[in-house]
Coordinates of C-alpha atoms in Angstrom, one line a residue:
M511 CA -27.1 -51.3 13.7
A512 CA -28.2 -47.7 14.2
R513 CA -24.9 -45.5 13.8
K514 CA -24.1 -43.6 17.0
A515 CA -25.6 -40.1 17.1
T516 CA -22.9 -37.6 16.2
T517 CA -21.7 -34.8 18.7
Y518 CA -19.9 -31.6 17.8
W519 CA -16.9 -32.3 19.7
D520 CA -16.6 -35.6 18.8
Y521 CA -16.3 -34.9 15.1
I522 CA -14.6 -31.5 15.7
K523 CA -12.5 -33.3 18.4
T524 CA -12.4 -30.1 20.1
E525 CA -11.0 -31.4 23.4
E526 CA -8.0 -32.7 21.6
I527 CA -7.4 -29.3 20.1
L528 CA -7.6 -27.2 23.1
A529 CA -5.0 -29.6 25.1
L530 CA -2.5 -28.5 22.4
Q531 CA -1.7 -24.9 23.5
N532 CA 0.5 -25.7 26.6
G533 CA 4.1 -25.2 24.5
L534 CA 6.6 -26.5 26.1
G535 CA 5.0 -26.6 29.7
E536 CA 2.5 -29.5 31.0
S537 CA -0.4 -27.2 31.0
D538 CA -1.7 -23.8 29.3
T539 CA -2.4 -22.8 32.7
E540 CA 1.1 -22.6 33.6
L541 CA 1.4 -19.9 30.4
A542 CA 0.5 -16.1 30.5
N543 CA -2.3 -15.3 27.9
D544 CA 0.2 -13.4 25.7
E545 CA 2.2 -16.7 24.9
V546 CA -1.2 -18.9 24.5
L547 CA -1.8 -16.0 22.2
F548 CA 1.3 -16.8 20.1
I549 CA 0.9 -20.5 20.2
T550 CA -2.7 -20.3 19.4
V551 CA -2.3 -18.0 16.4
H552 CA 0.7 -20.0 14.8
Q553 CA -1.5 -23.3 15.3
I554 CA -4.4 -21.5 13.3
D555 CA -2.0 -20.5 10.5
E556 CA -0.6 -24.1 10.2
L557 CA -3.9 -25.3 10.0
W558 CA -5.0 -22.4 7.3
F559 CA -1.7 -23.8 5.4
K560 CA -2.9 -27.2 5.2
L561 CA -5.9 -25.8 3.6
V562 CA -3.5 -23.8 1.2
I563 CA -1.7 -27.2 0.3
R564 CA -4.8 -29.0 -0.3
E565 CA -6.2 -26.4 -3.0
L566 CA -3.3 -26.0 -4.5
V567 CA -2.7 -29.7 -5.3
S568 CA -6.0 -29.8 -6.7
V569 CA -5.3 -26.9 -9.1
R570 CA -1.8 -28.5 -10.1
D571 CA -3.1 -31.8 -10.7
L572 CA -6.0 -30.4 -13.0
F573 CA -3.5 -28.4 -15.0
A574 CA -1.0 -31.3 -15.3
K575 CA -3.6 -32.9 -17.5
E576 CA -3.8 -33.1 -20.9
P577 CA -5.5 -31.5 -22.4
V578 CA -6.9 -29.6 -19.1
P579 CA -10.9 -30.5 -19.0
E580 CA -12.4 -27.1 -19.8
Q581 CA -15.2 -27.7 -17.4
A582 CA -12.6 -28.1 -14.7
L583 CA -12.0 -24.6 -15.0
A584 CA -14.7 -23.5 -12.9
A585 CA -12.9 -25.6 -10.0
V586 CA -9.8 -24.0 -10.7
V587 CA -10.9 -20.8 -10.5
R588 CA -12.6 -21.5 -6.9
G589 CA -9.8 -23.3 -6.0
L590 CA -7.6 -20.4 -6.3
R591 CA -9.8 -17.9 -5.3
R592 CA -10.3 -19.7 -2.0
T593 CA -6.6 -20.0 -1.3
E594 CA -6.6 -16.4 -2.0
L595 CA -9.0 -15.6 1.3
L596 CA -6.9 -18.4 3.2
F597 CA -4.1 -15.6 2.7
K598 CA -6.4 -12.7 3.4
Q599 CA -7.6 -14.8 7.0
L600 CA -3.6 -15.4 7.3
S601 CA -2.8 -11.7 7.2
A602 CA -5.4 -10.8 9.3
H603 CA -4.1 -12.8 12.2
F604 CA -1.4 -10.4 12.5
E605 CA -3.5 -7.6 13.9
L606 CA -4.3 -9.7 16.9
M607 CA -0.5 -10.4 17.3
E608 CA -0.1 -6.7 17.6
T609 CA -2.2 -6.5 20.5
M610 CA 0.8 -8.1 22.3
T611 CA 3.6 -5.6 23.1
T612 CA 7.2 -5.9 23.1
R613 CA 7.8 -6.2 26.9
D614 CA 5.0 -9.2 26.7
Y615 CA 6.9 -11.0 24.2
L616 CA 10.3 -10.6 25.6
A617 CA 8.7 -12.6 28.6
F618 CA 8.8 -15.8 26.7
R619 CA 10.8 -15.2 23.6
E620 CA 13.9 -16.9 25.3
K621 CA 11.8 -20.2 25.6
L622 CA 11.6 -20.4 21.4
S623 CA 15.4 -19.7 21.0
P624 CA 16.7 -21.7 18.3
A625 CA 13.5 -22.3 17.2
S626 CA 11.7 -19.7 14.5
G627 CA 8.8 -19.5 11.9
F628 CA 11.1 -20.1 9.1
Q629 CA 10.7 -23.5 10.7
S630 CA 7.4 -23.7 9.2
A631 CA 7.6 -26.9 6.9
Q632 CA 4.3 -26.3 5.1
L633 CA 5.1 -22.7 4.1
R634 CA 8.1 -24.0 2.5
E635 CA 5.9 -26.7 1.0
I636 CA 3.7 -23.6 -0.2
E637 CA 6.4 -22.0 -2.0
V638 CA 7.9 -25.3 -3.4
L639 CA 4.5 -26.3 -4.8
L640 CA 4.0 -23.0 -6.2
G641 CA 7.2 -23.1 -8.4
L642 CA 9.8 -20.9 -6.3
E643 CA 13.0 -21.2 -8.0
E644 CA 15.8 -22.3 -5.3
S645 CA 17.9 -19.1 -7.1
R646 CA 15.1 -16.6 -5.8
R647 CA 15.6 -17.8 -1.8
V648 CA 17.0 -15.8 0.6
A649 CA 19.4 -17.1 2.9
L650 CA 17.7 -17.8 6.6
G651 CA 21.5 -16.8 8.4
Y652 CA 23.6 -19.2 10.2
E653 CA 21.2 -21.9 9.3
G654 CA 22.3 -21.7 5.8
S655 CA 19.8 -23.4 3.8
Y656 CA 15.6 -23.7 4.4
K657 CA 16.3 -27.5 4.0
R658 CA 18.8 -27.1 7.0
A659 CA 16.6 -25.5 8.8
L660 CA 13.9 -28.2 9.2
R661 CA 16.4 -30.7 10.4
S662 CA 17.5 -31.3 14.0
P663 CA 20.3 -29.5 15.6
E664 CA 22.5 -32.6 15.0
G665 CA 21.5 -32.2 11.2
D666 CA 19.0 -35.5 11.6
A667 CA 16.0 -36.0 9.8
T668 CA 13.0 -35.0 11.1
A669 CA 9.1 -34.9 10.1
A670 CA 9.4 -31.4 9.2
S671 CA 12.7 -31.8 6.9
D672 CA 10.7 -35.5 5.3
R673 CA 7.4 -33.4 4.7
L674 CA 9.7 -30.7 2.9
E675 CA 11.6 -33.7 0.7
R676 CA 8.4 -35.5 -0.2
R677 CA 6.8 -32.0 -1.7
L678 CA 10.5 -31.4 -3.4
A679 CA 9.9 -34.8 -5.1
D680 CA 6.0 -34.0 -6.1
T681 CA 6.4 -32.7 -9.4
P682 CA 5.1 -30.3 -11.3
S683 CA 4.9 -27.3 -9.3
L684 CA 1.7 -25.3 -10.4
K685 CA 4.1 -22.9 -12.3
E686 CA 5.1 -25.5 -14.5
A687 CA 1.7 -27.2 -15.0
I688 CA 0.5 -23.7 -15.7
D689 CA 2.8 -23.0 -18.2
D690 CA 2.6 -25.8 -19.9
W691 CA -1.2 -25.4 -20.3
L692 CA -0.5 -21.8 -21.3
W693 CA 2.0 -23.1 -24.1
R694 CA -1.0 -25.2 -25.5
T695 CA -3.3 -22.0 -26.1
P696 CA -4.5 -21.6 -29.4
I697 CA -3.3 -18.2 -30.6
Q698 CA -5.2 -16.6 -33.9
G699 CA -6.5 -20.6 -34.3
S700 CA -3.2 -21.8 -34.3
T701 CA -1.8 -24.6 -31.7
P702 CA 1.7 -26.2 -31.2
G703 CA 1.9 -28.9 -33.8
D704 CA -0.4 -27.2 -36.2
E705 CA 1.7 -26.6 -39.9
G706 CA 3.1 -23.2 -39.6
D707 CA 2.2 -22.3 -35.7
A708 CA 5.6 -20.7 -35.1
E709 CA 5.0 -18.3 -37.8
T710 CA 1.2 -17.7 -37.0
V711 CA 2.3 -16.8 -33.2
R712 CA 5.4 -14.9 -34.6
A713 CA 3.1 -12.6 -36.8
F714 CA 0.6 -12.1 -34.2
L715 CA 3.4 -10.8 -31.8
E716 CA 5.1 -8.6 -34.6
A717 CA 1.2 -7.3 -35.2
Y718 CA 0.9 -6.8 -31.4
L719 CA 4.4 -4.9 -30.9
E720 CA 3.1 -2.7 -34.0
A721 CA 0.4 -1.6 -32.2
H722 CA 2.1 -1.2 -29.1
S723 CA 4.8 1.2 -30.3
S724 CA 2.0 3.1 -32.3
E725 CA 0.5 3.5 -28.5
L726 CA 3.8 4.6 -27.0
E727 CA 4.3 7.1 -29.8
R728 CA 0.7 8.8 -28.7
A729 CA 1.6 8.4 -25.1
S730 CA 4.8 10.0 -25.7
T731 CA 3.4 12.6 -28.0
Y732 CA 1.0 13.9 -25.2
A733 CA 3.6 13.7 -22.4
Q734 CA 5.9 15.4 -24.2
H735 CA 3.5 18.3 -25.2
D736 CA 3.9 19.2 -21.1
A737 CA 7.2 19.0 -20.6
L738 CA 8.5 22.0 -19.2
S739 CA 12.1 21.8 -21.0
E740 CA 13.7 20.2 -24.1
A741 CA 16.2 18.0 -21.3
D742 CA 12.3 16.5 -20.4
V743 CA 11.7 15.8 -23.9
E744 CA 14.8 14.0 -24.3
R745 CA 14.2 11.9 -21.1
L746 CA 10.7 11.3 -22.0
K747 CA 12.0 10.2 -25.6
V748 CA 14.5 7.9 -23.7
R749 CA 11.9 6.5 -21.3
Y750 CA 9.5 5.6 -24.2
E751 CA 11.9 4.0 -26.0
K752 CA 13.3 2.2 -23.3
E753 CA 9.6 0.8 -22.9
R754 CA 9.5 0.0 -26.4
A755 CA 12.6 -2.2 -26.6
S756 CA 11.4 -4.0 -23.1
A757 CA 8.2 -4.6 -24.6
R758 CA 10.1 -7.0 -27.5
R759 CA 12.5 -8.3 -25.8
F760 CA 9.7 -9.8 -23.1
L761 CA 7.2 -10.9 -26.1
L762 CA 10.0 -12.7 -28.1
A763 CA 11.8 -14.0 -24.8
E764 CA 15.1 -12.1 -26.1
D765 CA 15.8 -12.9 -22.0
V766 CA 15.9 -16.6 -23.0
D767 CA 19.5 -17.8 -24.5
E768 CA 18.7 -21.1 -25.2
P769 CA 16.8 -21.3 -28.7
E770 CA 14.4 -23.8 -27.9
E771 CA 13.5 -22.6 -24.6
R772 CA 13.3 -19.1 -25.7
A773 CA 10.6 -20.0 -28.3
Q774 CA 8.5 -21.7 -25.7
R775 CA 8.9 -19.0 -23.7
S776 CA 8.1 -16.5 -26.1
R777 CA 4.7 -18.5 -27.3
I778 CA 3.6 -18.9 -23.3
R779 CA 3.9 -14.9 -23.2
A780 CA 1.6 -14.9 -26.8
A781 CA -0.7 -16.9 -24.7
L782 CA -1.1 -14.4 -22.0
V783 CA -1.1 -11.3 -24.0
F784 CA -3.5 -13.3 -26.4
I785 CA -6.1 -14.5 -23.5
E786 CA -5.8 -11.2 -22.0
S787 CA -6.8 -9.0 -25.3
Y788 CA -9.4 -11.0 -26.5
R789 CA -10.9 -12.2 -23.0
E790 CA -14.4 -12.0 -24.1
L791 CA -14.1 -15.0 -26.6
P792 CA -16.0 -17.8 -25.0
L793 CA -12.9 -20.2 -25.2
L794 CA -10.7 -17.8 -23.7
A795 CA -13.2 -16.4 -20.8
W796 CA -12.5 -18.8 -18.0
P797 CA -8.7 -19.2 -19.2
R798 CA -8.6 -15.2 -18.6
E799 CA -10.3 -15.9 -15.2
V800 CA -7.8 -18.5 -14.2
V801 CA -4.7 -15.7 -15.3
D802 CA -6.3 -13.2 -13.1
A803 CA -6.9 -15.4 -9.8
L804 CA -3.2 -16.7 -10.1
V805 CA -2.5 -12.9 -9.8
S806 CA -4.8 -12.2 -6.9
L807 CA -3.1 -15.4 -5.1
E808 CA 0.1 -14.2 -5.7
Q809 CA -0.9 -10.8 -4.4
G810 CA -2.5 -12.1 -1.4
M811 CA 0.7 -13.9 -0.7
L812 CA 3.0 -10.9 -0.9
I813 CA 0.5 -8.8 1.2
F814 CA 0.8 -11.6 3.9
R815 CA 4.3 -11.8 3.7
Q816 CA 4.6 -7.8 3.9
R817 CA 2.0 -7.5 6.8
H818 CA 4.2 -9.8 8.6
A819 CA 6.9 -8.5 8.3
R820 CA 5.4 -5.3 9.8
M821 CA 4.0 -7.1 12.3
V822 CA 7.3 -8.4 13.4
E823 CA 8.8 -4.9 13.2
R824 CA 6.2 -3.4 15.2
V825 CA 6.6 -5.8 18.0
I826 CA 10.4 -6.4 18.2
G827 CA 12.0 -4.1 16.0
R828 CA 15.0 -4.7 14.1
R829 CA 16.7 -7.6 16.4
T830 CA 18.2 -10.9 14.9
G831 CA 15.5 -13.5 14.7
T832 CA 15.1 -16.5 17.2
G833 CA 16.8 -18.6 14.5
G834 CA 19.3 -16.3 13.9
S835 CA 18.0 -15.0 11.0
A836 CA 18.3 -11.3 10.0
G837 CA 14.6 -10.7 11.3
V838 CA 12.6 -8.4 9.4
D839 CA 15.0 -7.3 7.0
Y840 CA 15.0 -11.2 6.0
L841 CA 10.9 -10.7 5.8
D842 CA 11.5 -7.7 3.6
R843 CA 13.5 -9.4 1.4
T844 CA 11.7 -12.8 0.8
A845 CA 8.3 -10.1 0.2
L846 CA 10.5 -8.4 -2.7
T847 CA 12.1 -11.5 -4.3
Y848 CA 9.5 -14.5 -3.6
R849 CA 7.7 -14.1 -6.7
V850 CA 6.4 -17.0 -9.0
F851 CA 4.4 -16.2 -11.7
D852 CA 6.4 -13.2 -13.2
D853 CA 5.5 -13.1 -16.9
I854 CA 1.8 -13.1 -15.5
W855 CA 2.1 -9.8 -13.7
A856 CA 4.7 -8.6 -16.5
V857 CA 2.3 -8.9 -19.5
R858 CA 0.4 -6.1 -17.8
T859 CA 2.8 -3.7 -18.9
V860 CA 2.5 -4.3 -22.6
Q861 CA -1.2 -4.6 -22.7
L862 CA -2.9 -2.4 -25.1
R863 CA -6.4 -0.7 -25.0
E864 CA -9.3 -2.7 -26.9
A865 CA -9.4 -0.3 -29.8
A866 CA -5.5 -0.7 -30.5
L867 CA -5.6 -4.8 -30.6
P868 CA -4.6 -6.4 -33.9
P869 CA -7.5 -7.8 -35.8
L870 CA -8.6 -11.3 -34.6
A871 CA -8.5 -14.4 -37.1
R872 CA -10.5 -17.1 -36.9
A873 CA -13.2 -15.7 -34.5
A874 CA -15.7 -18.7 -35.1
F875 CA -12.6 -21.0 -33.6
Y876 CA -12.9 -19.8 -30.4
G877 CA -16.6 -20.0 -30.1
L878 CA -17.6 -16.3 -31.1
V879 CA -20.9 -16.1 -33.1
A880 CA -21.0 -12.8 -34.4
D881 CA -24.4 -10.5 -34.3
N882 CA -26.7 -10.5 -37.5

């Protein structure tokens, strides 16, 4: 039996989609253009969020494998880059929202109360999936908890709260999976479980820190030469010494109290330094692309949050949000504090120029073939 011919409108569900912009009314013909714009943009945002979640789950699932298939890293980078582009699309929507004036928005804003964009379960899912720590969350206002905000006014479970609970139970997070993958990175040809691995990693870090110290000394000398006074010279010395101590504290994970966890975190940070430093090695080329794609993704999400805050401030100022939150102040705080991949960002502070890097051991292990 021949298959029925497919039409665009059947495949895309055009009529069904176009019937969903009525808000609380029977039809969108009852609404002003500004309200239909508001509804449509937020619906599109939720569809973009859906795609973000799909990509992040796929990437997370690949990194949850042990070992991670090397041939899968290209697909990982593609997924992360696609997610970055999705956040760029989300940020671009705010320019469209800014065509709405304050008075235009106030004409229907009361309908929203106490609803709020904070009730986007999918955005909360993305945060959980990425690995945002609970301790970093900013209180929403009178709701008290991002989980409570997704329940009904009476405190009952909803489709939104159920969605979030399923995501909270879906482990590991992307950050956890990435950390485990980084921890297994061969450093100077040594992997966890190899005899003397801890000593090899520590020796690499000490050599790296020595090179880093020499680079700081060099930079400090140049800076002091241009100092205007003895007081400036002393301030520069203190500043560079602080940077030296900070690098050591970071790479040796002295900020972590528990010894076993400290050793694991130090190896993860050593792996990041190693990948960034010797990125031309064939075995490290794709891992370095993964690391860079993670930074781009998080940067895109941070820009999305910052752009959101500026759009809200432009349209409604700094008034209390419809959900009782601090409004723009809340959005600004999330843009500053909602970071996941801290180590990947921090490693840029301690990177060295190629000429200053410690010698590489066992280059052939990483697939490097020397020129004849």
